[in-house]
Amino acid sequence: EHYRPDVRPTRLLTMKARSGVRLWILLTVTGVLLGVTAPQSALASCVAPQVSIAVGDGAAAVDQGEGTEVTVLPGDRLTVTGTWFRDGCNDTSSVGTTACGGPVISPSEVETPMRAVALALTQGTERWPLGTTDASGRDEDFAIAVDVRVPSALVPGGAVLMVGPVRVQILVGDPAEA
């Protein structure tokens, strides 16, 4: 008896090979189409303003967003510092040039330091303005630095320190327990 190979596995392999080729063609065409319709410039975003608060003289600063609540007492001195207080968002290279192979950046995307950044403390429906400050320029990361006093009218409990667009949770301690 002679050995006769089965034709079906070869035929099945051929069908699988054809399916693989079709899939490769589909993926290649899809990739080309996506490349044609993809944005011409890189997408990025500017970092939001960041705030640190030091309570009293020489106290360690607490950064906003670390989950650490700042505890203050009425009358405490706060040193509020921050960076990236700017208007505009130039998250690419420089104005008037192409960025990341994309379009020319328009002058409307130029960053300028924020002026009159308002600081205020709120507790419940009460609001205490603490003053305003101007941010520095790009070379200093659009920084702010200001000393303020915690209003003596605050009562123990939660409060919010507003530093321009940034909200920082504050816990007002009881002066009798200090």
mmCIF file of N, CA and C in Angstrom, residues 36-154:
data_model
loop_
_atom_site.group_PDB
_atom_site.id
_atom_site.type_symbol
_atom_site.label_atom_id
_atom_site.label_comp_id
_atom_site.label_asym_id
_atom_site.label_seq_id
_atom_site.Cartn_x
_atom_site.Cartn_y
_atom_site.Cartn_z
ATOM 1 N N VAL A 36 -3.674 59.419 7.418
ATOM 2 C CA VAL A 36 -4.115 60.549 6.597
ATOM 3 C C VAL A 36 -5.040 61.451 7.392
ATOM 4 N N THR A 37 -5.873 60.894 8.256
ATOM 5 C CA THR A 37 -6.854 61.689 8.972
ATOM 6 C C THR A 37 -6.392 62.080 10.377
ATOM 7 N N ALA A 38 -5.211 61.657 10.791
ATOM 8 C CA ALA A 38 -4.730 61.991 12.140
ATOM 9 C C ALA A 38 -4.359 63.454 12.210
ATOM 10 N N PRO A 39 -4.416 64.061 13.414
ATOM 11 C CA PRO A 39 -4.027 65.455 13.555
ATOM 12 C C PRO A 39 -2.572 65.654 13.142
ATOM 13 N N GLN A 40 -2.273 66.820 12.637
ATOM 14 C CA GLN A 40 -0.938 67.115 12.151
ATOM 15 C C GLN A 40 0.013 67.548 13.254
ATOM 16 N N SER A 41 -0.497 67.857 14.442
ATOM 17 C CA SER A 41 0.393 68.288 15.513
ATOM 18 C C SER A 41 0.200 67.404 16.735
ATOM 19 N N ALA A 42 1.209 67.387 17.571
ATOM 20 C CA ALA A 42 1.143 66.602 18.799
ATOM 21 C C ALA A 42 0.172 67.271 19.760
ATOM 22 N N LEU A 43 -0.590 66.464 20.472
ATOM 23 C CA LEU A 43 -1.512 67.003 21.455
ATOM 24 C C LEU A 43 -0.872 66.936 22.826
ATOM 25 N N ALA A 44 -0.942 68.025 23.557
ATOM 26 C CA ALA A 44 -0.399 68.084 24.905
ATOM 27 C C ALA A 44 -1.237 69.058 25.699
ATOM 28 N N SER A 45 -0.887 69.267 26.932
ATOM 29 C CA SER A 45 -1.623 70.238 27.726
ATOM 30 C C SER A 45 -0.682 70.882 28.721
ATOM 31 N N CYS A 46 -1.058 72.068 29.124
ATOM 32 C CA CYS A 46 -0.239 72.803 30.087
ATOM 33 C C CYS A 46 -0.580 72.360 31.498
ATOM 34 N N VAL A 47 0.422 72.391 32.341
ATOM 35 C CA VAL A 47 0.236 72.035 33.739
ATOM 36 C C VAL A 47 -0.598 73.127 34.422
ATOM 37 N N ALA A 48 -1.474 72.722 35.321
ATOM 38 C CA ALA A 48 -2.313 73.665 36.058
ATOM 39 C C ALA A 48 -1.488 74.343 37.153
ATOM 40 N N PRO A 49 -1.966 75.479 37.636
ATOM 41 C CA PRO A 49 -1.249 76.119 38.744
ATOM 42 C C PRO A 49 -1.110 75.168 39.936
ATOM 43 N N GLN A 50 0.061 75.238 40.587
ATOM 44 C CA GLN A 50 0.371 74.411 41.755
ATOM 45 C C GLN A 50 0.602 75.323 42.951
ATOM 46 N N VAL A 51 0.149 74.918 44.135
ATOM 47 C CA VAL A 51 0.228 75.757 45.333
ATOM 48 C C VAL A 51 0.867 74.993 46.484
ATOM 49 N N SER A 52 1.703 75.694 47.257
ATOM 50 C CA SER A 52 2.248 75.184 48.518
ATOM 51 C C SER A 52 1.920 76.201 49.603
ATOM 52 N N ILE A 53 1.681 75.695 50.810
ATOM 53 C CA ILE A 53 1.342 76.568 51.932
ATOM 54 C C ILE A 53 2.215 76.208 53.116
ATOM 55 N N ALA A 54 2.848 77.219 53.694
ATOM 56 C CA ALA A 54 3.604 77.052 54.936
ATOM 57 C C ALA A 54 2.879 77.842 56.017
ATOM 58 N N VAL A 55 2.701 77.224 57.176
ATOM 59 C CA VAL A 55 1.997 77.862 58.285
ATOM 60 C C VAL A 55 3.026 78.333 59.298
ATOM 61 N N GLY A 56 2.986 79.615 59.637
ATOM 62 C CA GLY A 56 3.906 80.160 60.633
ATOM 63 C C GLY A 56 5.299 80.364 60.081
ATOM 64 N N ASP A 57 6.235 80.656 60.966
ATOM 65 C CA ASP A 57 7.618 80.916 60.565
ATOM 66 C C ASP A 57 8.400 79.618 60.423
ATOM 67 N N GLY A 58 8.985 79.422 59.263
ATOM 68 C CA GLY A 58 9.874 78.285 59.054
ATOM 69 C C GLY A 58 9.201 76.936 59.032
ATOM 70 N N ALA A 59 7.875 76.901 58.957
ATOM 71 C CA ALA A 59 7.175 75.611 58.926
ATOM 72 C C ALA A 59 7.340 74.962 57.555
ATOM 73 N N ALA A 60 7.279 73.670 57.541
ATOM 74 C CA ALA A 60 7.373 72.934 56.279
ATOM 75 C C ALA A 60 6.140 73.234 55.431
ATOM 76 N N ALA A 61 6.345 73.381 54.143
ATOM 77 C CA ALA A 61 5.241 73.670 53.231
ATOM 78 C C ALA A 61 4.471 72.394 52.923
ATOM 79 N N VAL A 62 3.172 72.539 52.774
ATOM 80 C CA VAL A 62 2.303 71.434 52.386
ATOM 81 C C VAL A 62 1.833 71.722 50.971
ATOM 82 N N ASP A 63 2.091 70.789 50.056
ATOM 83 C CA ASP A 63 1.678 70.972 48.667
ATOM 84 C C ASP A 63 0.233 70.557 48.488
ATOM 85 N N GLN A 64 -0.468 71.326 47.679
ATOM 86 C CA GLN A 64 -1.842 70.994 47.343
ATOM 87 C C GLN A 64 -1.835 69.696 46.562
ATOM 88 N N GLY A 65 -2.856 68.864 46.748
ATOM 89 C CA GLY A 65 -2.980 67.647 45.974
ATOM 90 C C GLY A 65 -2.284 66.441 46.572
ATOM 91 N N GLU A 66 -1.593 66.592 47.677
ATOM 92 C CA GLU A 66 -0.921 65.448 48.291
ATOM 93 C C GLU A 66 -1.848 64.671 49.220
ATOM 94 N N GLY A 67 -3.076 65.153 49.414
ATOM 95 C CA GLY A 67 -3.985 64.497 50.329
ATOM 96 C C GLY A 67 -3.744 64.912 51.766
ATOM 97 N N THR A 68 -2.767 65.790 51.991
ATOM 98 C CA THR A 68 -2.488 66.281 53.334
ATOM 99 C C THR A 68 -3.273 67.561 53.539
ATOM 100 N N GLU A 69 -4.095 67.583 54.564
ATOM 101 C CA GLU A 69 -4.887 68.762 54.860
ATOM 102 C C GLU A 69 -4.039 69.749 55.648
ATOM 103 N N VAL A 70 -4.137 71.017 55.293
ATOM 104 C CA VAL A 70 -3.404 72.069 55.997
ATOM 105 C C VAL A 70 -4.223 72.459 57.220
ATOM 106 N N THR A 71 -3.602 72.412 58.408
ATOM 107 C CA THR A 71 -4.284 72.813 59.635
ATOM 108 C C THR A 71 -3.761 74.173 60.071
ATOM 109 N N VAL A 72 -4.691 75.089 60.309
ATOM 110 C CA VAL A 72 -4.339 76.451 60.709
ATOM 111 C C VAL A 72 -5.147 76.844 61.929
ATOM 112 N N LEU A 73 -4.712 77.915 62.575
ATOM 113 C CA LEU A 73 -5.456 78.533 63.662
ATOM 114 C C LEU A 73 -5.795 79.961 63.251
ATOM 115 N N PRO A 74 -6.913 80.501 63.744
ATOM 116 C CA PRO A 74 -7.213 81.902 63.454
ATOM 117 C C PRO A 74 -6.029 82.781 63.862
ATOM 118 N N GLY A 75 -5.647 83.697 62.990
ATOM 119 C CA GLY A 75 -4.520 84.589 63.246
ATOM 120 C C GLY A 75 -3.180 84.075 62.750
ATOM 121 N N ASP A 76 -3.082 82.802 62.339
ATOM 122 C CA ASP A 76 -1.823 82.261 61.816
ATOM 123 C C ASP A 76 -1.387 83.017 60.568
ATOM 124 N N ARG A 77 -0.066 83.089 60.381
ATOM 125 C CA ARG A 77 0.490 83.644 59.153
ATOM 126 C C ARG A 77 0.724 82.484 58.189
ATOM 127 N N LEU A 78 0.262 82.653 56.955
ATOM 128 C CA LEU A 78 0.459 81.653 55.918
ATOM 129 C C LEU A 78 1.370 82.235 54.849
ATOM 130 N N THR A 79 2.325 81.444 54.404
ATOM 131 C CA THR A 79 3.126 81.799 53.240
ATOM 132 C C THR A 79 2.627 80.921 52.108
ATOM 133 N N VAL A 80 2.009 81.568 51.132
ATOM 134 C CA VAL A 80 1.422 80.864 49.995
ATOM 135 C C VAL A 80 2.337 81.077 48.793
ATOM 136 N N THR A 81 2.836 79.983 48.244
ATOM 137 C CA THR A 81 3.672 80.044 47.044
ATOM 138 C C THR A 81 3.049 79.161 45.970
ATOM 139 N N GLY A 82 3.377 79.449 44.746
ATOM 140 C CA GLY A 82 2.828 78.638 43.666
ATOM 141 C C GLY A 82 3.579 78.871 42.368
ATOM 142 N N THR A 83 3.324 77.996 41.425
ATOM 143 C CA THR A 83 3.914 78.107 40.087
ATOM 144 C C THR A 83 2.831 77.877 39.045
ATOM 145 N N TRP A 84 3.138 78.263 37.837
ATOM 146 C CA TRP A 84 2.308 78.077 36.645
ATOM 147 C C TRP A 84 1.022 78.891 36.683
ATOM 148 N N PHE A 85 1.086 80.079 37.295
ATOM 149 C CA PHE A 85 -0.034 81.016 37.273
ATOM 150 C C PHE A 85 0.139 81.885 36.035
ATOM 151 N N ARG A 86 -0.454 81.414 34.927
ATOM 152 C CA ARG A 86 -0.293 82.117 33.659
ATOM 153 C C ARG A 86 -1.580 82.023 32.862
ATOM 154 N N ASP A 87 -1.697 82.977 31.941
ATOM 155 C CA ASP A 87 -2.782 82.958 30.968
ATOM 156 C C ASP A 87 -2.183 82.458 29.663
ATOM 157 N N GLY A 88 -2.910 81.630 28.930
ATOM 158 C CA GLY A 88 -2.404 81.063 27.690
ATOM 159 C C GLY A 88 -1.758 79.721 27.972
ATOM 160 N N CYS A 89 -1.485 78.999 26.890
ATOM 161 C CA CYS A 89 -0.893 77.675 27.039
ATOM 162 C C CYS A 89 -0.042 77.378 25.827
ATOM 163 N N ASN A 90 1.221 77.736 25.885
ATOM 164 C CA ASN A 90 2.152 77.433 24.804
ATOM 165 C C ASN A 90 2.826 76.106 25.151
ATOM 166 N N ASP A 91 2.153 74.995 24.851
ATOM 167 C CA ASP A 91 2.664 73.674 25.215
ATOM 168 C C ASP A 91 3.477 73.039 24.101
ATOM 169 N N THR A 92 3.959 73.861 23.186
ATOM 170 C CA THR A 92 4.806 73.340 22.120
ATOM 171 C C THR A 92 6.118 74.104 22.149
ATOM 172 N N SER A 93 6.681 74.405 20.994
ATOM 173 C CA SER A 93 7.983 75.079 20.998
ATOM 174 C C SER A 93 7.806 76.579 21.112
ATOM 175 N N SER A 94 8.149 77.338 20.102
ATOM 176 C CA SER A 94 8.064 78.778 20.227
ATOM 177 C C SER A 94 7.107 79.365 19.210
ATOM 178 N N VAL A 95 6.617 80.540 19.505
ATOM 179 C CA VAL A 95 5.645 81.216 18.654
ATOM 180 C C VAL A 95 6.279 81.555 17.311
ATOM 181 N N GLY A 96 5.523 81.361 16.247
ATOM 182 C CA GLY A 96 5.996 81.693 14.921
ATOM 183 C C GLY A 96 6.757 80.573 14.238
ATOM 184 N N THR A 97 6.895 79.418 14.892
ATOM 185 C CA THR A 97 7.582 78.279 14.293
ATOM 186 C C THR A 97 6.655 77.087 14.312
ATOM 187 N N THR A 98 7.019 76.082 13.579
ATOM 188 C CA THR A 98 6.236 74.858 13.649
ATOM 189 C C THR A 98 6.657 74.088 14.885
ATOM 190 N N ALA A 99 5.717 73.392 15.469
ATOM 191 C CA ALA A 99 5.990 72.648 16.701
ATOM 192 C C ALA A 99 5.667 71.186 16.488
ATOM 193 N N CYS A 100 6.605 70.320 16.741
ATOM 194 C CA CYS A 100 6.404 68.873 16.617
ATOM 195 C C CYS A 100 5.888 68.524 15.224
ATOM 196 N N GLY A 101 6.331 69.252 14.218
ATOM 197 C CA GLY A 101 5.884 68.992 12.857
ATOM 198 C C GLY A 101 4.488 69.505 12.583
ATOM 199 N N GLY A 102 3.907 70.263 13.518
ATOM 200 C CA GLY A 102 2.539 70.738 13.373
ATOM 201 C C GLY A 102 2.474 72.147 12.826
ATOM 202 N N PRO A 103 1.320 72.771 12.982
ATOM 203 C CA PRO A 103 1.118 74.101 12.419
ATOM 204 C C PRO A 103 1.878 75.176 13.202
ATOM 205 N N VAL A 104 1.955 76.357 12.610
ATOM 206 C CA VAL A 104 2.594 77.489 13.270
ATOM 207 C C VAL A 104 1.744 77.880 14.469
ATOM 208 N N ILE A 105 2.404 78.138 15.591
ATOM 209 C CA ILE A 105 1.699 78.503 16.815
ATOM 210 C C ILE A 105 1.214 79.936 16.689
ATOM 211 N N SER A 106 -0.047 80.158 17.006
ATOM 212 C CA SER A 106 -0.604 81.497 16.893
ATOM 213 C C SER A 106 -0.212 82.340 18.099
ATOM 214 N N PRO A 107 -0.140 83.653 17.917
ATOM 215 C CA PRO A 107 0.202 84.527 19.044
ATOM 216 C C PRO A 107 -0.788 84.432 20.199
ATOM 217 N N SER A 108 -2.015 83.937 19.972
ATOM 218 C CA SER A 108 -2.986 83.810 21.048
ATOM 219 C C SER A 108 -2.587 82.738 22.055
ATOM 220 N N GLU A 109 -1.618 81.879 21.691
ATOM 221 C CA GLU A 109 -1.186 80.825 22.593
ATOM 222 C C GLU A 109 0.035 81.230 23.416
ATOM 223 N N VAL A 110 0.428 82.476 23.340
ATOM 224 C CA VAL A 110 1.559 82.966 24.111
ATOM 225 C C VAL A 110 1.139 83.028 25.579
ATOM 226 N N GLU A 111 2.029 82.596 26.452
ATOM 227 C CA GLU A 111 1.743 82.629 27.888
ATOM 228 C C GLU A 111 2.136 83.975 28.462
ATOM 229 N N THR A 112 1.274 84.503 29.314
ATOM 230 C CA THR A 112 1.578 85.737 30.042
ATOM 231 C C THR A 112 1.291 85.507 31.512
ATOM 232 N N PRO A 113 2.052 86.150 32.400
ATOM 233 C CA PRO A 113 1.811 85.976 33.837
ATOM 234 C C PRO A 113 0.415 86.465 34.221
ATOM 235 N N MET A 114 -0.239 85.733 35.120
ATOM 236 C CA MET A 114 -1.542 86.177 35.633
ATOM 237 C C MET A 114 -1.327 87.431 36.470
ATOM 238 N N ARG A 115 -2.234 88.351 36.343
ATOM 239 C CA ARG A 115 -2.215 89.579 37.135
ATOM 240 C C ARG A 115 -3.373 89.532 38.120
ATOM 241 N N ALA A 116 -3.173 90.112 39.270
ATOM 242 C CA ALA A 116 -4.203 90.210 40.312
ATOM 243 C C ALA A 116 -4.794 88.847 40.667
ATOM 244 N N VAL A 117 -3.909 87.872 40.955
ATOM 245 C CA VAL A 117 -4.349 86.550 41.411
ATOM 246 C C VAL A 117 -4.961 86.750 42.797
ATOM 247 N N ALA A 118 -6.260 86.483 42.909
ATOM 248 C CA ALA A 118 -6.980 86.735 44.162
ATOM 249 C C ALA A 118 -6.809 85.585 45.140
ATOM 250 N N LEU A 119 -6.590 85.936 46.418
ATOM 251 C CA LEU A 119 -6.540 84.959 47.498
ATOM 252 C C LEU A 119 -7.707 85.252 48.436
ATOM 253 N N ALA A 120 -8.418 84.204 48.825
ATOM 254 C CA ALA A 120 -9.550 84.371 49.731
ATOM 255 C C ALA A 120 -9.757 83.085 50.516
ATOM 256 N N LEU A 121 -10.281 83.221 51.716
ATOM 257 C CA LEU A 121 -10.673 82.067 52.531
ATOM 258 C C LEU A 121 -12.186 82.054 52.599
ATOM 259 N N THR A 122 -12.768 80.873 52.407
ATOM 260 C CA THR A 122 -14.217 80.723 52.559
ATOM 261 C C THR A 122 -14.498 79.635 53.577
ATOM 262 N N GLN A 123 -15.556 79.877 54.331
ATOM 263 C CA GLN A 123 -16.012 78.882 55.304
ATOM 264 C C GLN A 123 -17.523 79.012 55.350
ATOM 265 N N GLY A 124 -18.193 77.949 54.913
ATOM 266 C CA GLY A 124 -19.655 78.032 54.805
ATOM 267 C C GLY A 124 -20.022 79.102 53.793
ATOM 268 N N THR A 125 -20.864 80.045 54.189
ATOM 269 C CA THR A 125 -21.274 81.128 53.288
ATOM 270 C C THR A 125 -20.419 82.380 53.464
ATOM 271 N N GLU A 126 -19.485 82.352 54.397
ATOM 272 C CA GLU A 126 -18.622 83.515 54.649
ATOM 273 C C GLU A 126 -17.401 83.491 53.737
ATOM 274 N N ARG A 127 -16.954 84.688 53.333
ATOM 275 C CA ARG A 127 -15.776 84.813 52.467
ATOM 276 C C ARG A 127 -14.926 85.971 52.968
ATOM 277 N N TRP A 128 -13.609 85.702 53.122
ATOM 278 C CA TRP A 128 -12.663 86.718 53.561
ATOM 279 C C TRP A 128 -11.611 86.935 52.478
ATOM 280 N N PRO A 129 -11.649 88.095 51.774
ATOM 281 C CA PRO A 129 -10.585 88.382 50.814
ATOM 282 C C PRO A 129 -9.255 88.571 51.547
ATOM 283 N N LEU A 130 -8.190 87.998 51.020
ATOM 284 C CA LEU A 130 -6.869 88.094 51.653
ATOM 285 C C LEU A 130 -5.886 88.924 50.836
ATOM 286 N N GLY A 131 -6.286 89.362 49.661
ATOM 287 C CA GLY A 131 -5.422 90.188 48.836
ATOM 288 C C GLY A 131 -5.223 89.597 47.458
ATOM 289 N N THR A 132 -4.369 90.257 46.689
ATOM 290 C CA THR A 132 -4.039 89.805 45.338
ATOM 291 C C THR A 132 -2.530 89.876 45.148
ATOM 292 N N THR A 133 -2.055 89.155 44.157
ATOM 293 C CA THR A 133 -0.640 89.180 43.801
ATOM 294 C C THR A 133 -0.499 88.936 42.305
ATOM 295 N N ASP A 134 0.610 89.363 41.750
ATOM 296 C CA ASP A 134 0.913 89.136 40.335
ATOM 297 C C ASP A 134 1.937 88.012 40.215
ATOM 298 N N ALA A 135 1.785 87.207 39.199
ATOM 299 C CA ALA A 135 2.745 86.130 38.945
ATOM 300 C C ALA A 135 3.979 86.691 38.249
ATOM 301 N N SER A 136 5.098 86.017 38.460
ATOM 302 C CA SER A 136 6.344 86.386 37.779
ATOM 303 C C SER A 136 6.297 85.872 36.346
ATOM 304 N N GLY A 137 7.375 86.025 35.629
ATOM 305 C CA GLY A 137 7.425 85.621 34.227
ATOM 306 C C GLY A 137 7.807 84.172 34.011
ATOM 307 N N ARG A 138 7.966 83.843 32.749
ATOM 308 C CA ARG A 138 8.281 82.470 32.330
ATOM 309 C C ARG A 138 9.562 81.952 32.966
ATOM 310 N N ASP A 139 10.586 82.788 33.073
ATOM 311 C CA ASP A 139 11.868 82.328 33.629
ATOM 312 C C ASP A 139 11.738 81.846 35.063
ATOM 313 N N GLU A 140 10.730 82.317 35.775
ATOM 314 C CA GLU A 140 10.499 81.880 37.167
ATOM 315 C C GLU A 140 9.296 80.952 37.264
ATOM 316 N N ASP A 141 8.897 80.321 36.166
ATOM 317 C CA ASP A 141 7.769 79.382 36.123
ATOM 318 C C ASP A 141 6.456 80.025 36.545
ATOM 319 N N PHE A 142 6.289 81.317 36.233
ATOM 320 C CA PHE A 142 5.057 82.046 36.534
ATOM 321 C C PHE A 142 4.689 81.898 38.015
ATOM 322 N N ALA A 143 5.667 82.148 38.867
ATOM 323 C CA ALA A 143 5.531 81.917 40.311
ATOM 324 C C ALA A 143 4.797 83.061 41.015
ATOM 325 N N ILE A 144 4.189 82.698 42.138
ATOM 326 C CA ILE A 144 3.616 83.673 43.065
ATOM 327 C C ILE A 144 4.171 83.377 44.453
ATOM 328 N N ALA A 145 4.187 84.390 45.302
ATOM 329 C CA ALA A 145 4.576 84.222 46.705
ATOM 330 C C ALA A 145 3.945 85.370 47.481
ATOM 331 N N VAL A 146 3.193 85.025 48.507
ATOM 332 C CA VAL A 146 2.505 86.056 49.298
ATOM 333 C C VAL A 146 2.303 85.556 50.722
ATOM 334 N N ASP A 147 2.426 86.462 51.680
ATOM 335 C CA ASP A 147 2.123 86.166 53.083
ATOM 336 C C ASP A 147 0.748 86.724 53.401
ATOM 337 N N VAL A 148 -0.083 85.922 54.056
ATOM 338 C CA VAL A 148 -1.430 86.354 54.451
ATOM 339 C C VAL A 148 -1.691 85.907 55.884
ATOM 340 N N ARG A 149 -2.689 86.506 56.517
ATOM 341 C CA ARG A 149 -3.114 86.107 57.867
ATOM 342 C C ARG A 149 -4.447 85.393 57.795
ATOM 343 N N VAL A 150 -4.584 84.338 58.587
ATOM 344 C CA VAL A 150 -5.857 83.622 58.683
ATOM 345 C C VAL A 150 -6.806 84.514 59.481
ATOM 346 N N PRO A 151 -7.984 84.814 58.940
ATOM 347 C CA PRO A 151 -8.926 85.682 59.658
ATOM 348 C C PRO A 151 -9.279 85.129 61.041
ATOM 349 N N SER A 152 -9.361 86.015 62.016
ATOM 350 C CA SER A 152 -9.663 85.597 63.395
ATOM 351 C C SER A 152 -11.112 85.164 63.543
ATOM 352 N N ALA A 153 -11.971 85.502 62.588
ATOM 353 C CA ALA A 153 -13.388 85.154 62.669
ATOM 354 C C ALA A 153 -13.678 83.711 62.257
ATOM 355 N N LEU A 154 -12.673 82.991 61.739
ATOM 356 C CA LEU A 154 -12.903 81.593 61.357
ATOM 357 C C LEU A 154 -13.194 80.750 62.594
#
